[in-house]
Amino acid sequence: MVIGFLFTALTLFLAAYLRISIASSLLVVDLGYELHQVFSLNQTTGLYNFSNIRYAAPPLGSLRFRAPLPPKVNRSEVQTGSVGMVSWRIWLARWSHSIQERNPNAALHDQRLGLIWGPSFIRSPHTKGFRDRPSLFQQAILQSPRLGAEVRHKEERTFRQYLKLLNVSSIEDARQISSEKLIAANAYQVSSSLYGTFTYGPVVDGIFVLDLPGKMLLLRGEFDHNVKVLNGHTMNKALMYTPPSSLQDSGLSSLVDGHFPGISESMKGVILNVYPPILDRNHGYSSWLERDSLALSDICFQCKSYDLNHAHKDNSYSCVFSIFPAMHWLDHPYTFYIKGEKPIAENPIFQVVNETVAYILQDYFTSFAKQASRLLHSGRHSRYTALRVGC
């Protein structure tokens, strides 16, 4: 038993020593404001992994709920990526009375700074012309783009509720609250959300989101027409967001009330008529659950995909993932599949069951990223149809 214990201890020591030795031999890059060492080397792909690179000052204290600032210079030691730099950002809704006091889409400001940071430090032919373009990117792969129903005054109510949970009366007071209390209040609001929703998300702010996407894309055409889009989703996109009440025939009525509070009875009737209570598959469903899931998918996902595809027209690709159960996110294990690598998640439902499909999907994405213009006019895939990936 003692020998076994010593053998185990020696094994753990050697494994730890080996990891330290490999890490210490990895290259270090000079970012100007800090020195950063490679976090790990993937032996399967031969790719270096840089983790937790700080590209902005931490959003603490007076910097909370505001656009991010550049990071401070720190060259006193080499950063190894061992300290987590993932920033939690609360999506606070608009405050109509004092919009200048905060940035309602603070997380989008974070992402914009990240997009600016990339071409500044990463040399790539795909970033050519970056600074001469109105957009921060030339192409976009969107997997399951979602935006919930826009409800008048909901943003203001959400913001007021958040201040009440913190027992403060202003955003300035909220900046003085500890991170633990801010996170707790945010978690409470999210956990209390309508089933399948999360309360927070992008809002119309006049900066990033000038208006509802449908109006901007289809009615007014206010977007960068040079950006090429690959828009993908799964077949049963909304199934995991469909509430338990959908097991009953009255489920759709309750779902509409929840997502569109204050909707008129006449408009509600129009929506219900689109999904008649006839479970014969002729309308795309054979159960109350499937009926409600289809309606929710249209409300949150399909209409947004329609807006994107029809607005971008010749600059748009589509992809539909249909491997059972084809729920939200289940295309990701196929997107990032590497033969021989540990799966993203251990649950069997998240495992890749068809390696060929993974390679086809990855080929589609990488081909789009490398030569979208050529593919859009090559005839490989019609711009009016979607590539259906499944088995």
Coordinates of N, CA and C in Angstrom, one line a residue, residues 129-301:
G129 N -6.8 46.1 -44.5 CA -7.8 47.1 -44.7 C -8.7 47.3 -43.6
F130 N -8.4 46.8 -42.4 CA -9.3 46.8 -41.3 C -9.6 48.3 -40.9
R131 N -8.6 49.1 -40.8 CA -8.8 50.5 -40.3 C -9.4 51.4 -41.4
D132 N -9.5 50.9 -42.6 CA -10.1 51.8 -43.6 C -11.6 51.5 -43.8
R133 N -12.1 50.6 -43.0 CA -13.5 50.1 -43.2 C -14.4 50.7 -42.1
P134 N -15.7 50.9 -42.5 CA -16.6 51.4 -41.4 C -16.9 50.3 -40.4
S135 N -16.8 49.0 -40.7 CA -17.0 47.9 -39.8 C -15.7 47.4 -39.2
L136 N -15.8 46.8 -38.1 CA -14.6 46.2 -37.4 C -14.2 44.8 -38.0
F137 N -15.0 44.3 -38.9 CA -14.8 43.0 -39.4 C -15.3 43.0 -40.8
Q138 N -14.8 42.0 -41.7 CA -15.3 41.9 -43.0 C -16.3 40.8 -43.2
Q139 N -16.2 39.8 -42.4 CA -17.1 38.6 -42.5 C -17.5 38.3 -41.1
A140 N -18.7 37.6 -41.0 CA -19.2 37.2 -39.7 C -19.9 35.8 -39.8
I141 N -19.5 34.9 -38.9 CA -20.2 33.6 -38.8 C -21.1 33.7 -37.6
L142 N -22.4 33.7 -37.8 CA -23.4 33.8 -36.8 C -24.0 32.4 -36.5
Q143 N -23.9 31.9 -35.3 CA -24.5 30.6 -35.0 C -25.6 30.9 -34.0
S144 N -26.8 30.7 -34.5 CA -28.0 30.9 -33.7 C -28.2 32.4 -33.2
P145 N -28.2 33.4 -34.1 CA -28.4 34.7 -33.6 C -29.8 34.9 -33.0
R146 N -29.8 35.5 -31.8 CA -31.1 35.6 -31.1 C -31.3 36.9 -30.6
L147 N -32.5 37.4 -30.6 CA -32.9 38.6 -29.9 C -34.3 38.5 -29.5
G148 N -34.6 38.6 -28.2 CA -36.0 38.4 -27.8 C -36.9 39.5 -28.2
A149 N -38.2 39.3 -27.9 CA -39.2 40.3 -28.3 C -38.9 41.6 -27.6
E150 N -39.0 42.7 -28.3 CA -38.8 44.1 -27.8 C -40.1 44.5 -27.1
V151 N -40.0 44.7 -25.8 CA -41.2 45.1 -25.0 C -41.0 46.5 -24.4
R152 N -42.0 47.3 -24.7 CA -41.9 48.7 -24.3 C -41.8 48.8 -22.8
H153 N -40.9 49.6 -22.3 CA -40.7 49.9 -20.8 C -40.1 48.8 -20.1
K154 N -39.9 47.6 -20.7 CA -39.3 46.5 -20.0 C -37.9 46.8 -19.5
E155 N -37.1 47.5 -20.3 CA -35.7 47.8 -20.0 C -35.7 48.7 -18.7
E156 N -36.5 49.7 -18.7 CA -36.5 50.6 -17.5 C -36.9 49.9 -16.3
R157 N -37.9 49.0 -16.4 CA -38.4 48.2 -15.2 C -37.2 47.3 -14.7
T158 N -36.5 46.7 -15.6 CA -35.4 45.8 -15.2 C -34.3 46.6 -14.5
F159 N -34.0 47.8 -15.0 CA -33.0 48.6 -14.4 C -33.4 49.1 -13.0
R160 N -34.7 49.5 -12.8 CA -35.2 50.0 -11.5 C -35.2 48.8 -10.5
Q161 N -35.5 47.6 -11.0 CA -35.5 46.5 -10.1 C -34.1 46.2 -9.6
Y162 N -33.2 46.3 -10.5 CA -31.8 46.0 -10.1 C -31.3 47.0 -9.1
L163 N -31.6 48.3 -9.2 CA -31.2 49.2 -8.2 C -31.9 48.9 -6.9
K164 N -33.2 48.5 -6.9 CA -33.9 48.1 -5.7 C -33.2 47.0 -5.0
L165 N -32.8 46.0 -5.8 CA -32.1 44.8 -5.2 C -30.8 45.2 -4.5
L166 N -30.2 46.2 -5.0 CA -28.9 46.7 -4.4 C -29.2 47.7 -3.3
N167 N -30.5 48.1 -3.1 CA -30.8 49.1 -2.1 C -30.1 50.4 -2.3
V168 N -30.1 50.9 -3.6 CA -29.5 52.2 -4.0 C -30.5 52.9 -4.9
S169 N -30.2 54.1 -5.2 CA -31.1 54.9 -6.0 C -30.5 55.4 -7.3
S170 N -29.2 55.2 -7.5 CA -28.6 55.7 -8.7 C -27.5 54.7 -9.2
I171 N -27.1 54.9 -10.5 CA -26.1 54.1 -11.0 C -24.7 54.4 -10.4
E172 N -24.6 55.7 -10.0 CA -23.3 56.0 -9.3 C -23.2 55.3 -8.0
D173 N -24.3 55.2 -7.2 CA -24.3 54.4 -6.0 C -24.0 53.0 -6.2
A174 N -24.5 52.4 -7.3 CA -24.3 51.0 -7.7 C -22.8 50.8 -7.9
R175 N -22.1 51.8 -8.4 CA -20.6 51.6 -8.7 C -19.8 51.4 -7.4
Q176 N -20.4 51.8 -6.3 CA -19.7 51.7 -5.0 C -20.0 50.4 -4.3
I177 N -20.9 49.6 -4.8 CA -21.2 48.3 -4.2 C -20.2 47.3 -4.5
S178 N -20.0 46.3 -3.6 CA -19.0 45.3 -3.8 C -19.4 44.4 -5.0
S179 N -18.4 43.8 -5.6 CA -18.6 42.9 -6.7 C -19.5 41.7 -6.4
E180 N -19.3 41.2 -5.1 CA -20.1 40.1 -4.7 C -21.6 40.4 -4.7
K181 N -22.0 41.6 -4.2 CA -23.4 42.0 -4.1 C -23.9 42.3 -5.5
L182 N -23.1 42.9 -6.4 CA -23.6 43.2 -7.8 C -23.9 41.9 -8.5
I183 N -23.0 40.9 -8.3 CA -23.1 39.6 -9.0 C -24.4 38.9 -8.4
A184 N -24.6 39.0 -7.1 CA -25.7 38.3 -6.5 C -27.0 38.9 -7.0
A185 N -27.1 40.2 -7.1 CA -28.3 40.8 -7.6 C -28.6 40.5 -9.1
N186 N -27.5 40.5 -9.8 CA -27.6 40.1 -11.3 C -28.1 38.6 -11.4
A187 N -27.5 37.8 -10.6 CA -27.9 36.3 -10.6 C -29.3 36.1 -10.2
Y188 N -29.8 36.9 -9.3 CA -31.2 36.8 -8.8 C -32.2 37.2 -10.0
Q189 N -31.8 38.3 -10.7 CA -32.7 38.7 -11.8 C -32.7 37.7 -12.9
V190 N -31.5 37.1 -13.2 CA -31.5 36.1 -14.3 C -32.2 34.9 -13.9
S191 N -32.1 34.4 -12.6 CA -32.7 33.2 -12.2 C -34.3 33.4 -12.1
S192 N -34.7 34.6 -12.0 CA -36.1 34.9 -11.9 C -36.7 35.2 -13.3
S193 N -36.0 35.1 -14.3 CA -36.4 35.4 -15.7 C -37.6 34.5 -16.1
L194 N -38.3 35.0 -17.1 CA -39.3 34.2 -17.8 C -38.6 32.9 -18.3
Y195 N -39.2 31.8 -18.2 CA -38.6 30.5 -18.6 C -38.0 30.6 -20.0
G196 N -36.7 30.2 -20.1 CA -36.1 30.2 -21.4 C -35.5 31.5 -21.8
T197 N -35.6 32.5 -20.9 CA -35.0 33.8 -21.2 C -34.0 34.2 -20.1
F198 N -33.3 35.3 -20.2 CA -32.2 35.7 -19.3 C -32.3 37.1 -18.8
T199 N -33.4 37.8 -19.1 CA -33.6 39.2 -18.8 C -32.7 40.2 -19.5
Y200 N -31.4 39.9 -19.4 CA -30.4 40.9 -20.0 C -30.1 40.5 -21.4
G201 N -29.7 41.5 -22.2 CA -29.2 41.3 -23.5 C -29.1 42.6 -24.2
P202 N -28.6 42.6 -25.5 CA -28.5 43.9 -26.2 C -29.8 44.7 -26.3
V203 N -29.7 46.0 -26.2 CA -30.8 46.9 -26.3 C -30.6 48.0 -27.3
V204 N -31.6 48.6 -27.7 CA -31.5 49.8 -28.6 C -30.9 50.9 -27.8
D205 N -29.7 51.3 -28.2 CA -29.0 52.4 -27.5 C -28.6 53.6 -28.3
G206 N -28.9 53.6 -29.6 CA -28.5 54.7 -30.4 C -27.1 54.7 -30.8
I207 N -26.3 53.7 -30.4 CA -24.8 53.6 -30.7 C -24.6 52.4 -31.5
F208 N -24.7 51.2 -30.8 CA -24.5 49.9 -31.5 C -25.8 49.5 -32.1
V209 N -26.9 49.7 -31.4 CA -28.2 49.2 -32.0 C -29.0 50.5 -32.1
L210 N -29.1 50.9 -33.4 CA -29.9 52.2 -33.6 C -31.4 52.0 -33.6
D211 N -31.8 50.7 -33.9 CA -33.2 50.4 -33.9 C -33.4 48.9 -33.9
L212 N -34.6 48.4 -33.9 CA -34.8 47.0 -34.0 C -34.2 46.4 -35.3
P213 N -33.5 45.3 -35.2 CA -32.8 44.8 -36.4 C -33.7 44.6 -37.6
G214 N -35.0 44.2 -37.4 CA -35.8 44.0 -38.6 C -36.1 45.3 -39.3
K215 N -36.2 46.4 -38.6 CA -36.5 47.7 -39.2 C -35.2 48.2 -39.9
M216 N -34.1 48.0 -39.2 CA -32.8 48.5 -39.8 C -32.4 47.7 -41.1
L217 N -32.6 46.4 -41.0 CA -32.1 45.5 -42.1 C -33.1 45.5 -43.3
L218 N -34.3 45.3 -43.0 CA -35.3 45.1 -44.1 C -35.9 46.4 -44.6
L219 N -36.4 47.3 -43.6 CA -37.1 48.4 -44.0 C -36.2 49.6 -44.5
R220 N -35.1 49.8 -43.8 CA -34.2 50.9 -44.2 C -32.9 50.6 -44.8
G221 N -32.5 49.3 -44.6 CA -31.2 48.9 -45.2 C -30.0 49.6 -44.5
E222 N -30.1 49.9 -43.2 CA -29.0 50.6 -42.5 C -28.0 49.7 -41.9
F223 N -27.1 49.2 -42.8 CA -26.0 48.3 -42.3 C -24.9 48.3 -43.3
D224 N -23.8 47.8 -43.0 CA -22.7 47.7 -43.9 C -22.9 46.6 -44.9
H225 N -23.2 47.0 -46.1 CA -23.5 46.0 -47.2 C -22.3 45.2 -47.7
N226 N -21.1 45.6 -47.3 CA -19.9 44.9 -47.7 C -19.6 43.7 -46.8
V227 N -20.2 43.6 -45.6 CA -19.9 42.5 -44.7 C -20.6 41.3 -45.2
K228 N -19.8 40.2 -45.3 CA -20.4 38.9 -45.7 C -20.8 38.1 -44.5
V229 N -21.9 37.4 -44.6 CA -22.5 36.7 -43.4 C -22.7 35.2 -43.7
L230 N -22.3 34.4 -42.7 CA -22.7 33.0 -42.7 C -23.6 32.8 -41.5
N231 N -24.8 32.5 -41.8 CA -25.9 32.5 -40.7 C -26.3 31.1 -40.5
G232 N -26.1 30.5 -39.3 CA -26.5 29.1 -39.1 C -27.4 29.0 -37.8
H233 N -28.2 27.9 -37.8 CA -29.0 27.6 -36.7 C -29.3 26.1 -36.7
T234 N -29.8 25.6 -35.6 CA -30.2 24.2 -35.5 C -31.7 24.0 -35.8
M235 N -32.1 22.8 -36.1 CA -33.5 22.5 -36.4 C -34.5 22.7 -35.3
N236 N -34.1 22.2 -34.1 CA -35.0 22.3 -32.9 C -34.4 23.4 -32.0
K237 N -34.2 24.5 -32.5 CA -33.5 25.6 -31.8 C -34.1 25.9 -30.5
A238 N -35.4 26.0 -30.4 CA -36.0 26.6 -29.2 C -36.5 25.5 -28.2
L239 N -36.3 24.2 -28.5 CA -36.8 23.2 -27.7 C -36.4 23.3 -26.2
M240 N -35.2 23.6 -25.9 CA -34.7 23.7 -24.5 C -35.2 24.9 -23.8
Y241 N -35.7 25.9 -24.6 CA -36.3 27.1 -24.0 C -37.8 27.1 -23.9
T242 N -38.4 26.0 -24.3 CA -39.9 25.9 -24.3 C -40.3 25.5 -22.9
P243 N -41.3 26.3 -22.3 CA -41.7 26.0 -20.9 C -42.5 24.7 -20.7
P244 N -42.5 24.2 -19.5 CA -43.3 23.0 -19.2 C -44.8 23.1 -19.5
S245 N -45.3 24.3 -19.4 CA -46.7 24.6 -19.7 C -47.1 24.2 -21.1
S246 N -46.1 24.0 -22.0 CA -46.3 23.7 -23.4 C -46.8 22.2 -23.6
L247 N -46.8 21.5 -22.5 CA -47.3 20.1 -22.6 C -48.9 20.1 -22.7
Q248 N -49.5 21.3 -22.5 CA -50.9 21.4 -22.5 C -51.3 22.2 -23.7
D249 N -52.6 22.1 -24.1 CA -53.1 22.8 -25.3 C -53.1 24.3 -25.1
S250 N -53.1 24.7 -23.9 CA -53.2 26.2 -23.6 C -51.8 26.8 -23.5
G251 N -50.7 26.0 -23.7 CA -49.4 26.4 -23.6 C -49.0 27.6 -24.5
L252 N -49.4 27.5 -25.7 CA -49.0 28.6 -26.7 C -49.6 30.0 -26.2
S253 N -50.8 29.9 -25.7 CA -51.4 31.2 -25.3 C -50.6 31.8 -24.1
S254 N -50.2 30.9 -23.2 CA -49.4 31.4 -22.1 C -48.0 31.9 -22.5
L255 N -47.5 31.2 -23.5 CA -46.2 31.6 -24.0 C -46.2 33.0 -24.7
V256 N -47.3 33.3 -25.4 CA -47.4 34.6 -26.1 C -47.6 35.7 -25.0
D257 N -48.4 35.4 -24.0 CA -48.6 36.3 -22.9 C -47.3 36.7 -22.2
G258 N -46.4 35.6 -22.0 CA -45.2 35.9 -21.3 C -44.2 36.7 -22.1
H259 N -44.1 36.4 -23.4 CA -43.1 37.1 -24.3 C -43.6 38.5 -24.8
F260 N -44.9 38.6 -24.8 CA -45.5 39.9 -25.3 C -46.5 40.4 -24.3
P261 N -46.1 40.8 -23.1 CA -47.0 41.4 -22.1 C -47.7 42.6 -22.6
G262 N -49.0 42.6 -22.4 CA -49.8 43.8 -22.9 C -50.3 43.6 -24.3
I263 N -50.0 42.5 -24.9 CA -50.5 42.3 -26.3 C -52.0 42.4 -26.4
S264 N -52.5 42.9 -27.5 CA -54.0 43.0 -27.6 C -54.5 41.6 -28.0
E265 N -55.8 41.4 -27.6 CA -56.4 40.1 -27.9 C -56.4 39.8 -29.4
S266 N -56.7 40.9 -30.2 CA -56.7 40.7 -31.6 C -55.4 40.2 -32.2
M267 N -54.3 40.9 -31.8 CA -53.0 40.5 -32.3 C -52.6 39.1 -31.7
K268 N -53.0 38.8 -30.5 CA -52.7 37.5 -30.0 C -53.4 36.4 -30.8
G269 N -54.6 36.7 -31.2 CA -55.4 35.8 -32.1 C -54.7 35.6 -33.4
V270 N -54.1 36.6 -34.0 CA -53.3 36.5 -35.2 C -52.2 35.5 -35.1
I271 N -51.5 35.6 -34.0 CA -50.3 34.7 -33.7 C -50.8 33.3 -33.5
L272 N -51.8 33.1 -32.7 CA -52.3 31.7 -32.5 C -52.9 31.1 -33.8
N273 N -53.4 31.9 -34.7 CA -53.9 31.3 -35.9 C -52.8 30.9 -36.9
V274 N -51.6 31.4 -36.7 CA -50.4 31.0 -37.5 C -50.1 29.5 -37.1
Y275 N -50.3 29.2 -35.9 CA -50.0 27.8 -35.4 C -51.3 27.2 -34.9
P276 N -52.2 26.7 -35.8 CA -53.5 26.2 -35.4 C -53.3 24.9 -34.6
P277 N -54.3 24.6 -33.7 CA -54.2 23.5 -32.8 C -54.6 22.2 -33.5
I278 N -53.9 21.9 -34.5 CA -54.1 20.7 -35.3 C -52.8 19.9 -35.3
L279 N -52.7 18.8 -34.6 CA -51.5 18.0 -34.4 C -51.3 16.9 -35.4
D280 N -51.3 17.2 -36.7 CA -51.2 16.2 -37.8 C -49.9 16.3 -38.6
R281 N -49.0 17.1 -38.1 CA -47.7 17.3 -38.8 C -47.8 18.1 -40.1
N282 N -49.0 18.4 -40.5 CA -49.1 19.2 -41.7 C -48.7 20.7 -41.5
H283 N -48.7 21.1 -40.2 CA -48.3 22.4 -39.9 C -46.9 22.4 -39.2
G284 N -46.2 21.2 -39.3 CA -44.8 21.2 -38.7 C -44.7 20.7 -37.3
Y285 N -45.8 20.2 -36.7 CA -45.8 19.6 -35.4 C -46.8 18.6 -35.2
S286 N -46.6 17.7 -34.2 CA -47.6 16.6 -33.9 C -47.9 16.6 -32.4
S287 N -47.4 17.6 -31.6 CA -47.7 17.6 -30.2 C -47.7 19.1 -29.8
W288 N -48.3 19.3 -28.6 CA -48.4 20.7 -28.1 C -47.0 21.2 -27.9
L289 N -46.1 20.4 -27.4 CA -44.7 20.8 -27.1 C -44.0 21.3 -28.4
E290 N -44.2 20.5 -29.5 CA -43.6 20.9 -30.7 C -44.2 22.1 -31.3
R291 N -45.5 22.3 -31.1 CA -46.2 23.5 -31.6 C -45.6 24.8 -30.9
D292 N -45.5 24.7 -29.6 CA -44.9 25.9 -28.9 C -43.5 26.1 -29.2
S293 N -42.7 25.0 -29.3 CA -41.3 25.2 -29.6 C -41.1 25.8 -31.0
L294 N -41.9 25.4 -31.9 CA -41.8 26.0 -33.3 C -42.1 27.5 -33.2
A295 N -43.2 27.9 -32.5 CA -43.6 29.3 -32.4 C -42.4 30.1 -31.7
L296 N -41.9 29.5 -30.6 CA -40.8 30.2 -29.9 C -39.6 30.4 -30.8
S297 N -39.3 29.4 -31.6 CA -38.2 29.4 -32.5 C -38.3 30.5 -33.5
D298 N -39.6 30.7 -34.0 CA -39.8 31.8 -35.0 C -39.7 33.1 -34.3
I299 N -40.2 33.3 -33.1 CA -40.1 34.5 -32.4 C -38.7 35.0 -32.1
C300 N -37.9 34.1 -31.6 CA -36.6 34.4 -31.1 C -35.4 34.2 -32.1
F301 N -35.6 33.2 -33.0 CA -34.5 32.9 -33.9 C -34.7 33.1 -35.4

